[in-house]
PDB file of C-alpha atoms in Angstrom:
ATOM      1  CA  UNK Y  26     -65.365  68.525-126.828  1.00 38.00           C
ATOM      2  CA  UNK Y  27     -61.344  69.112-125.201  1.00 46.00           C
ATOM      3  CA  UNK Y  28     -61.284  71.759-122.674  1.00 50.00           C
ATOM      4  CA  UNK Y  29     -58.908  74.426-123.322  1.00 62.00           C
ATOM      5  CA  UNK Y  30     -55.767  74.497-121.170  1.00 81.00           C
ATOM      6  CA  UNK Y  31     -54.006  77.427-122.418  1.00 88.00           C
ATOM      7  CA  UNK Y  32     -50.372  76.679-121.275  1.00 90.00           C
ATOM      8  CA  UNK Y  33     -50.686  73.163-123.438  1.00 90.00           C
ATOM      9  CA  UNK Y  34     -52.227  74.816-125.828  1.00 91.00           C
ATOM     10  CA  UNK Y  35     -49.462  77.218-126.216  1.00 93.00           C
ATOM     11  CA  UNK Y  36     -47.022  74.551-125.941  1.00 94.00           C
ATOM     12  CA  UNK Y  37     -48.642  73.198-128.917  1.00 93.00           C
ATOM     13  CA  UNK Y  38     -49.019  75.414-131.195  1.00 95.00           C
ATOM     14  CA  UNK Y  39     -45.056  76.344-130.347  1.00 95.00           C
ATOM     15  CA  UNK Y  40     -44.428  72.463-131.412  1.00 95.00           C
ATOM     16  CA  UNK Y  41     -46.477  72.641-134.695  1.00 95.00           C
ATOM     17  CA  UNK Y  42     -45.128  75.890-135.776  1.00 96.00           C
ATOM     18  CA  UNK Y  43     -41.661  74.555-135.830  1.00 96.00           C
ATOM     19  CA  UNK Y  44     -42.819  71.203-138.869  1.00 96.00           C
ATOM     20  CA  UNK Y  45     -46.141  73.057-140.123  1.00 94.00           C
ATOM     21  CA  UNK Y  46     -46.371  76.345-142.334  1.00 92.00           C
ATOM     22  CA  UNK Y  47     -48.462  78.332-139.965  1.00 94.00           C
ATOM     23  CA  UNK Y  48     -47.152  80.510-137.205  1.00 94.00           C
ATOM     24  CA  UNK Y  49     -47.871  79.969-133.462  1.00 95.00           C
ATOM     25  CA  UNK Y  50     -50.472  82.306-132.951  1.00 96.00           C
ATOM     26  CA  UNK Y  51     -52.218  81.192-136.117  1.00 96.00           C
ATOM     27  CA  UNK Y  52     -52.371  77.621-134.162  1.00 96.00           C
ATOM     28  CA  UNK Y  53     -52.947  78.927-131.114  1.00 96.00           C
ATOM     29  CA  UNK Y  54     -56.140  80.273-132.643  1.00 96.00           C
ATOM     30  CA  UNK Y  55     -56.878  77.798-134.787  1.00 95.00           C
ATOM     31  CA  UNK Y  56     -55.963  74.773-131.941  1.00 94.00           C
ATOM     32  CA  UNK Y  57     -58.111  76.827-129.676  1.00 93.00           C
ATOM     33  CA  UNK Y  58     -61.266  76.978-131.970  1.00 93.00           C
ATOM     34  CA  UNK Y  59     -60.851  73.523-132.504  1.00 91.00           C
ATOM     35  CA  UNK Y  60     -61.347  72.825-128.621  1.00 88.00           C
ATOM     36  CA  UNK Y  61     -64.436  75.225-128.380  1.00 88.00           C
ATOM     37  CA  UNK Y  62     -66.122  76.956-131.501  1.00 87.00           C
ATOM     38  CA  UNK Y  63     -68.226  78.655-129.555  1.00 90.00           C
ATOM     39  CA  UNK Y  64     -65.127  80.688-128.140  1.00 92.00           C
ATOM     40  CA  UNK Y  65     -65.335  84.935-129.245  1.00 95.00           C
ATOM     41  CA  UNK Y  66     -62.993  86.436-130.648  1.00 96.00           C
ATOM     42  CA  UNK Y  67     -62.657  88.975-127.574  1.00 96.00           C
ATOM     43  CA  UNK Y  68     -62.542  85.768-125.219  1.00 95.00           C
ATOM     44  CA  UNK Y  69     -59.215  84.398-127.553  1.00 95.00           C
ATOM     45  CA  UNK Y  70     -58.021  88.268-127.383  1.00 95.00           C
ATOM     46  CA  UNK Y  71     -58.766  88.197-123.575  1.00 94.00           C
ATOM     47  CA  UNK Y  72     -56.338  84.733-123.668  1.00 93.00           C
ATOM     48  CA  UNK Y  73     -53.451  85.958-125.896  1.00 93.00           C
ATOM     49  CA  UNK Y  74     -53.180  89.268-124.523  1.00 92.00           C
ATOM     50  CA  UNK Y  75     -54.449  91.538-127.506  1.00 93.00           C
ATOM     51  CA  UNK Y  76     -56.115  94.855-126.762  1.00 90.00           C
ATOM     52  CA  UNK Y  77     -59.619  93.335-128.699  1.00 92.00           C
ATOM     53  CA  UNK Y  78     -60.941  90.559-130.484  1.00 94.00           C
ATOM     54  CA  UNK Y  79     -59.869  92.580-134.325  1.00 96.00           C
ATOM     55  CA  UNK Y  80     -56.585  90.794-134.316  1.00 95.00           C
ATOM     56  CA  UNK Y  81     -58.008  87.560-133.993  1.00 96.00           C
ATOM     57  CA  UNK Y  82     -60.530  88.178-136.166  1.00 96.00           C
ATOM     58  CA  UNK Y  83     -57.831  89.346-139.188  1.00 96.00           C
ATOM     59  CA  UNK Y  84     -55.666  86.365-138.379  1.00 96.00           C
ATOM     60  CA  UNK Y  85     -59.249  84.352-138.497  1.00 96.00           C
ATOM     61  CA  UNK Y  86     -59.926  85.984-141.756  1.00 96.00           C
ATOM     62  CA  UNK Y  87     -56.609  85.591-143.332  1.00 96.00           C
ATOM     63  CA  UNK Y  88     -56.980  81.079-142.449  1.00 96.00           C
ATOM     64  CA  UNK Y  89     -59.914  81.482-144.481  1.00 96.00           C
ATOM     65  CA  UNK Y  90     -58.455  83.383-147.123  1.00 96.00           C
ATOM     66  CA  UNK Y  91     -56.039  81.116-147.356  1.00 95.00           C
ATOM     67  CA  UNK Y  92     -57.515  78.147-147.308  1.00 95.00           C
ATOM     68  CA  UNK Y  93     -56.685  76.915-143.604  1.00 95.00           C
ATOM     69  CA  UNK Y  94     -59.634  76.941-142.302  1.00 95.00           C
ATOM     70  CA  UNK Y  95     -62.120  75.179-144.522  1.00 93.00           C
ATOM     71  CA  UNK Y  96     -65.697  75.434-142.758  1.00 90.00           C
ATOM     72  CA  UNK Y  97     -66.997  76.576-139.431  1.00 88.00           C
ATOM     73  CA  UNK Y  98     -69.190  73.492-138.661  1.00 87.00           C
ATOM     74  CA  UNK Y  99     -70.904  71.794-135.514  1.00 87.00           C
ATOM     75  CA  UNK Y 100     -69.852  68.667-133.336  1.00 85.00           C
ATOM     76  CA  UNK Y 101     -73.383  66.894-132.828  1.00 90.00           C
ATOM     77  CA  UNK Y 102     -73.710  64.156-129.952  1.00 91.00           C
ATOM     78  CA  UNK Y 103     -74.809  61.458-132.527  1.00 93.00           C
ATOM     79  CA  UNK Y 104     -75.657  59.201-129.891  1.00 92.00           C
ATOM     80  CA  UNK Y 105     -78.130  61.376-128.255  1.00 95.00           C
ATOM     81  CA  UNK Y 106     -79.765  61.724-131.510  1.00 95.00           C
ATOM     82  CA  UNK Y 107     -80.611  58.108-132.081  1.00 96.00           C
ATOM     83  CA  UNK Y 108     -77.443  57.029-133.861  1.00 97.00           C
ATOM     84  CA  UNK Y 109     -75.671  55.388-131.392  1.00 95.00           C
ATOM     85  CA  UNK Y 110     -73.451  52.903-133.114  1.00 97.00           C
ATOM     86  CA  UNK Y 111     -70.094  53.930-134.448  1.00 96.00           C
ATOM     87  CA  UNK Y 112     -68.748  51.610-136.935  1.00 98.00           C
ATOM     88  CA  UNK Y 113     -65.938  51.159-139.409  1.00 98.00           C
ATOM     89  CA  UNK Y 114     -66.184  48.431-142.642  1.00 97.00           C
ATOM     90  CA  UNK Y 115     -63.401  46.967-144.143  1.00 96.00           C
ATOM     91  CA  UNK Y 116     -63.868  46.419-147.731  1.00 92.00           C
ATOM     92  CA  UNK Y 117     -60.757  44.489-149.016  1.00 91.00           C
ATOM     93  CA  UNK Y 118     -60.445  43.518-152.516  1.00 86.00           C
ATOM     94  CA  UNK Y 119     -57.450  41.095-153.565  1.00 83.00           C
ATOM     95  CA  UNK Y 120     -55.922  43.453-156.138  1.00 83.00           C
ATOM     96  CA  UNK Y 121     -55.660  47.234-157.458  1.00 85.00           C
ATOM     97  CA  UNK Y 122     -57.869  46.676-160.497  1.00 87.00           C
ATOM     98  CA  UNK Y 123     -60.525  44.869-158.466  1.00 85.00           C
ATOM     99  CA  UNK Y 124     -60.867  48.202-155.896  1.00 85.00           C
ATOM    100  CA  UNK Y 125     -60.781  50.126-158.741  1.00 87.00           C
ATOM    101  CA  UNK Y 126     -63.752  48.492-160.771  1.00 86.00           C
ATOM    102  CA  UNK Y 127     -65.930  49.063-157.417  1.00 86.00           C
ATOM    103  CA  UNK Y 128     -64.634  52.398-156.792  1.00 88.00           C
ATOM    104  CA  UNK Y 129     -65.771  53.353-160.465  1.00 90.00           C
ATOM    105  CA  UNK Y 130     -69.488  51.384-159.479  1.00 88.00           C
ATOM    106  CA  UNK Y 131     -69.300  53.495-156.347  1.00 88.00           C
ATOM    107  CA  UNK Y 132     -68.724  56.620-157.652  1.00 92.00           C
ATOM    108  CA  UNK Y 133     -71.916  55.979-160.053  1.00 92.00           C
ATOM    109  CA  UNK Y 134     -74.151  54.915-157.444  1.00 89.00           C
ATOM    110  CA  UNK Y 135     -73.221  57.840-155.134  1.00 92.00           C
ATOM    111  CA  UNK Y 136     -73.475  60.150-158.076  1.00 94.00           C
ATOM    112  CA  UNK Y 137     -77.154  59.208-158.567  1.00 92.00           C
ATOM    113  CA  UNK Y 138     -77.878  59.162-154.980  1.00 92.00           C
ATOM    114  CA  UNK Y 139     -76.779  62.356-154.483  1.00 93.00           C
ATOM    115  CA  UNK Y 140     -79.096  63.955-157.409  1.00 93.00           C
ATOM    116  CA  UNK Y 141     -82.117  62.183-156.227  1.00 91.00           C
ATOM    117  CA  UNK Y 142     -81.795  62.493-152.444  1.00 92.00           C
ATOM    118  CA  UNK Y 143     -79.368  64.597-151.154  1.00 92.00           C
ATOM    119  CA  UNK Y 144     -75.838  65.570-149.882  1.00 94.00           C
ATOM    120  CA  UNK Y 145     -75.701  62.991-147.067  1.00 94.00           C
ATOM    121  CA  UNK Y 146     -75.945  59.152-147.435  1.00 93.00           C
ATOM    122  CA  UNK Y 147     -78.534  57.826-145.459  1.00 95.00           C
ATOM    123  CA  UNK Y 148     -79.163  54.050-146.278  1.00 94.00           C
ATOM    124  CA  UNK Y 149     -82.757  52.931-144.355  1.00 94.00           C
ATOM    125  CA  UNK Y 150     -83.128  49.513-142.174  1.00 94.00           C
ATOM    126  CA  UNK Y 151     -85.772  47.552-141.524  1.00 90.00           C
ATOM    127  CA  UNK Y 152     -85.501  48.729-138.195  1.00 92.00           C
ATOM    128  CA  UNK Y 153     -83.803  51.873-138.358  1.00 96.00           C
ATOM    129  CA  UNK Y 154     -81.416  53.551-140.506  1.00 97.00           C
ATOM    130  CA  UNK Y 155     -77.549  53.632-141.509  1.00 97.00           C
ATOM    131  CA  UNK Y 156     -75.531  57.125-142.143  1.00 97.00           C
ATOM    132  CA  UNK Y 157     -72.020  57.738-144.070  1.00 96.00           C
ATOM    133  CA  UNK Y 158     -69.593  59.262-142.295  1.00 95.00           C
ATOM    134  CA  UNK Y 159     -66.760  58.929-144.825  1.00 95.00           C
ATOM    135  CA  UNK Y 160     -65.663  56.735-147.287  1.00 94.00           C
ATOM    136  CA  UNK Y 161     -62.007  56.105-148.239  1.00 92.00           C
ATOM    137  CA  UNK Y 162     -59.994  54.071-151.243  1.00 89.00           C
ATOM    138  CA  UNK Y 163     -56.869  53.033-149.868  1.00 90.00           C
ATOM    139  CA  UNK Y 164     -54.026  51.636-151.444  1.00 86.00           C
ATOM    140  CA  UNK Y 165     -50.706  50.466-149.690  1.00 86.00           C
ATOM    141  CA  UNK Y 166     -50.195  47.056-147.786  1.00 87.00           C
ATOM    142  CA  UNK Y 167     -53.417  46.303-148.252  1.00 86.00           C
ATOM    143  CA  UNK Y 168     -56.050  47.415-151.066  1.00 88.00           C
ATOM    144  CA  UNK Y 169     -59.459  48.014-149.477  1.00 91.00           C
ATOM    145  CA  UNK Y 170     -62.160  50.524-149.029  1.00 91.00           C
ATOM    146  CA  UNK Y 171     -62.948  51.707-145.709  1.00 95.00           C
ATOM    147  CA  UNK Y 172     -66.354  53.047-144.429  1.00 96.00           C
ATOM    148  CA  UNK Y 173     -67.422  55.078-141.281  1.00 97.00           C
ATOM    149  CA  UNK Y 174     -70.718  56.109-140.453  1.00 97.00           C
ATOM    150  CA  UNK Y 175     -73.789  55.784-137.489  1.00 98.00           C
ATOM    151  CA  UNK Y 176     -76.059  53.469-137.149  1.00 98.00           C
ATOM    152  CA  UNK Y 177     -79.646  53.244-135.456  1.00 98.00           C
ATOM    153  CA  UNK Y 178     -78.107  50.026-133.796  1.00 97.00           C
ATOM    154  CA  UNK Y 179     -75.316  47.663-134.149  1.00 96.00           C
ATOM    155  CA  UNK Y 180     -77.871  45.025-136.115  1.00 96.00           C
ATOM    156  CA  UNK Y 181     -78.659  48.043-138.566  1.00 97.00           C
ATOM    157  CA  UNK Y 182     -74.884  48.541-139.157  1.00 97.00           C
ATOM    158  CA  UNK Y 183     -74.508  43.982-139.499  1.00 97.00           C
ATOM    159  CA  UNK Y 184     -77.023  43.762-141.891  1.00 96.00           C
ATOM    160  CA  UNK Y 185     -75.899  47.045-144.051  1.00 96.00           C
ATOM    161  CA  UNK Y 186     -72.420  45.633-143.682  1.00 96.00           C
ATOM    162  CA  UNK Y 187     -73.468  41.664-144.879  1.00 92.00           C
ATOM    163  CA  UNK Y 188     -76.056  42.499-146.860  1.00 91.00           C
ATOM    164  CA  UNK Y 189     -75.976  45.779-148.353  1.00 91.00           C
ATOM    165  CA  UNK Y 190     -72.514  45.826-149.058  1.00 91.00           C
ATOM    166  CA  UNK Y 191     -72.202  42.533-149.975  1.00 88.00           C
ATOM    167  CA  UNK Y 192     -74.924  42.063-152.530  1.00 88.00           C
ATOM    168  CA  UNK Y 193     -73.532  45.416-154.625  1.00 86.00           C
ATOM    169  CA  UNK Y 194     -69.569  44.491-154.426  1.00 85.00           C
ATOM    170  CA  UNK Y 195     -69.355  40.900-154.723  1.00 80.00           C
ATOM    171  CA  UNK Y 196     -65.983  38.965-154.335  1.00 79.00           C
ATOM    172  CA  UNK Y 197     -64.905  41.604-151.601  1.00 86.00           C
ATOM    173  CA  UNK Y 198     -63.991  40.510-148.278  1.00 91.00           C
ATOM    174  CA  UNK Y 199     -66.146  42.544-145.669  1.00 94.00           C
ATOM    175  CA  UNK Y 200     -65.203  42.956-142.235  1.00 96.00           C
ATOM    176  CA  UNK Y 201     -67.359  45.035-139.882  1.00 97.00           C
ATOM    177  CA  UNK Y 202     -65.953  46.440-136.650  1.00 97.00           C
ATOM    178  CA  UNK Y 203     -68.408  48.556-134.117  1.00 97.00           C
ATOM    179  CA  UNK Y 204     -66.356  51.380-132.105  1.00 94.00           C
ATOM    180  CA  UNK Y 205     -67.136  51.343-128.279  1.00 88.00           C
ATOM    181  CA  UNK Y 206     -65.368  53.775-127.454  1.00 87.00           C
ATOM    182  CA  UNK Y 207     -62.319  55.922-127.974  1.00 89.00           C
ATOM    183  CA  UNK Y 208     -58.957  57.447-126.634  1.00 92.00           C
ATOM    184  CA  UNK Y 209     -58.801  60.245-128.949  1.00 93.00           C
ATOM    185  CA  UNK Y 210     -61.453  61.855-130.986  1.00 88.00           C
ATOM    186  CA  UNK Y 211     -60.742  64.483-133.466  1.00 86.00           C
ATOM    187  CA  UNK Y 212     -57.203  64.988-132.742  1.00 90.00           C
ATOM    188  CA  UNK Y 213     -58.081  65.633-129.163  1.00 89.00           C
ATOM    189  CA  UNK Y 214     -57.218  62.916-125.768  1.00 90.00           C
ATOM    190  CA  UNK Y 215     -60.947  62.243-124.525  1.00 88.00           C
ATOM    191  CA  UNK Y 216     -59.780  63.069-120.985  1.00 88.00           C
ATOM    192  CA  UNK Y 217     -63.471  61.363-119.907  1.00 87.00           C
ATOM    193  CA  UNK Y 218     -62.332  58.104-121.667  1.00 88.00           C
ATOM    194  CA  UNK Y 219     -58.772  57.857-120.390  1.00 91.00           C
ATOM    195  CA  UNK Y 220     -59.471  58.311-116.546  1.00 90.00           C
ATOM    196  CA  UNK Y 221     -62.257  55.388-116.939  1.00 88.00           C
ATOM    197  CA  UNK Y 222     -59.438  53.005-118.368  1.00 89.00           C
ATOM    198  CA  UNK Y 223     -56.940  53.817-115.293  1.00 90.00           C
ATOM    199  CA  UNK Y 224     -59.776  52.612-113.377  1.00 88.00           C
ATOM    200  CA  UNK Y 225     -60.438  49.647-115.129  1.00 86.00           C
ATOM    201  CA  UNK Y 226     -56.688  48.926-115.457  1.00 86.00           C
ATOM    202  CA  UNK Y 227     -56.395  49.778-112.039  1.00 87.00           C
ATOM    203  CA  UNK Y 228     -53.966  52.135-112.364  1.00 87.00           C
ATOM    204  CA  UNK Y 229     -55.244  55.025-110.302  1.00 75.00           C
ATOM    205  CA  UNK Y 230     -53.886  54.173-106.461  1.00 63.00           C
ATOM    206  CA  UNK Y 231     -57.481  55.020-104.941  1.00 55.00           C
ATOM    207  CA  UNK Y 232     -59.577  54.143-108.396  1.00 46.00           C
ATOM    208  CA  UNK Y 233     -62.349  51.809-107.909  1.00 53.00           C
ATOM    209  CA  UNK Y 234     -61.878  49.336-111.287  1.00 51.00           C
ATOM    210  CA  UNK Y 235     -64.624  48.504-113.576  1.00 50.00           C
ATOM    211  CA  UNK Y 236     -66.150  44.965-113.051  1.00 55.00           C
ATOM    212  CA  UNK Y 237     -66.390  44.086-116.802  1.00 61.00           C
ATOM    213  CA  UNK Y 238     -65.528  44.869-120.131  1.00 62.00           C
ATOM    214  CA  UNK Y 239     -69.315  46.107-120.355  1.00 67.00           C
ATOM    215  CA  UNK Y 240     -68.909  49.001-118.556  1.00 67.00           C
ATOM    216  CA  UNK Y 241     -66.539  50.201-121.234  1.00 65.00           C
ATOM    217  CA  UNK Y 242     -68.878  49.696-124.109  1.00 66.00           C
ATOM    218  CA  UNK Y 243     -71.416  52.096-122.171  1.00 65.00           C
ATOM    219  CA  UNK Y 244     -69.023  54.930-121.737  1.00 64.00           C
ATOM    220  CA  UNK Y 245     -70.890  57.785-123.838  1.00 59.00           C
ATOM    221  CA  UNK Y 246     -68.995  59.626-126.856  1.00 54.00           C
ATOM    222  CA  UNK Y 247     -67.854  62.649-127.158  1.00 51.00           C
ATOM    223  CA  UNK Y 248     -69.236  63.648-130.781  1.00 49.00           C
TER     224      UNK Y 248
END
């Protein structure tokens, strides 16, 4: 999760209110729950200079109201749960009607999923497990389908990738690519992430680099 720096947060929200319909204290508050949900609404008061946490708590309400803010929710470490692979799957079909004929199969084996298991997708392994993250259509340069989720282990993610998908799309091209790790999470810099790389670029002036490209794979991520 970002640490809050309140100047560059201010800065911020000052940028976004001038190309977004919200004003900057709305962003300020919304930028700054982002960062930490765990923040109070006297703490944000405390920070913006208001005599108690009410004001934040109306503009808070009024997001809501209007549709801003969707859902108060939770940022789990995934990887400390057992899920450590992060992967995204390509699914490219050569035309429109193609991604559109597995969309429509997709839709119906989601839709019967969903009333005989649950909300979430979880797909088992032999030796673990695989869950959905998302799942988007895309149309543009290239028609595809592209899938994020967590895996028990980067075999669990191959085989659901080249197997699974494979066996109930045919003719798609799959491509399966695991995420290591990441420069910015969320719409946040992963501060962690980014002084690691200056040392393995070397471009900290006392930074001791990394010996191999393995000791970027390890880094842990911030879910």
């Amino acid at each position: 999760m970002a640490e809050m720096d309140t100047l560059k947060m201010h800065k911020m929200a000052k940028m976004l209110s001038e190309v977004i319909h919200l004003d900057e204290t709305d962003i300020f508050i919304l930028l700054s729950l982002l960062a930490n949900s765990k923040i109070t609404n006297n703490e944000l008061a405390r920070i913006m200079d208001y005599k108690d946490g009410n004001s934040v708590a109306y503009h808070i309400r009024t997001m809501q109201k209007e549709g801003v803010i969707d859902k108060f929710t939770i940022s789990p470490n995934w990887k400390r749960m057992g899920l450590p692979t992060e992967f995204i799957i390509l699914a490219e079909a050569e035309n429109e009607e193609q991604l559109l004929e597995i969309e429509k199969l997709h839709v119906k084996m989601v839709d019967e999923y969903m009333s005989e298991q649950g909300d979430m997708a979880l797909i088992p392994m032999i030796s673990g497990c695989v869950l959905l993250g998302n799942v988007y259509h895309c149309f543009g340069d290239k028609t595809m389908a592209v899938i994020e989720g967590r895996a028990t282990s980067d075999q669990d993610a191959a085989v659901y990738s080249k197997n699974y998908l494979v066996k109930r799309y045919p003719n798609v091209k799959v491509s399966l690519l695991i995420n290591k790790y990441k420069t910015i999470g969320d719409f946040f810099i992963d501060k962690h992430t980014i002084e690691k790389l200056k040392e393995f670029f070397q471009l900290n002036e006392a930074g001791s680099p990394a010996c191999t490209i393995e000791d970027l794979h390890d880094l842990p991520l911030e879910d």
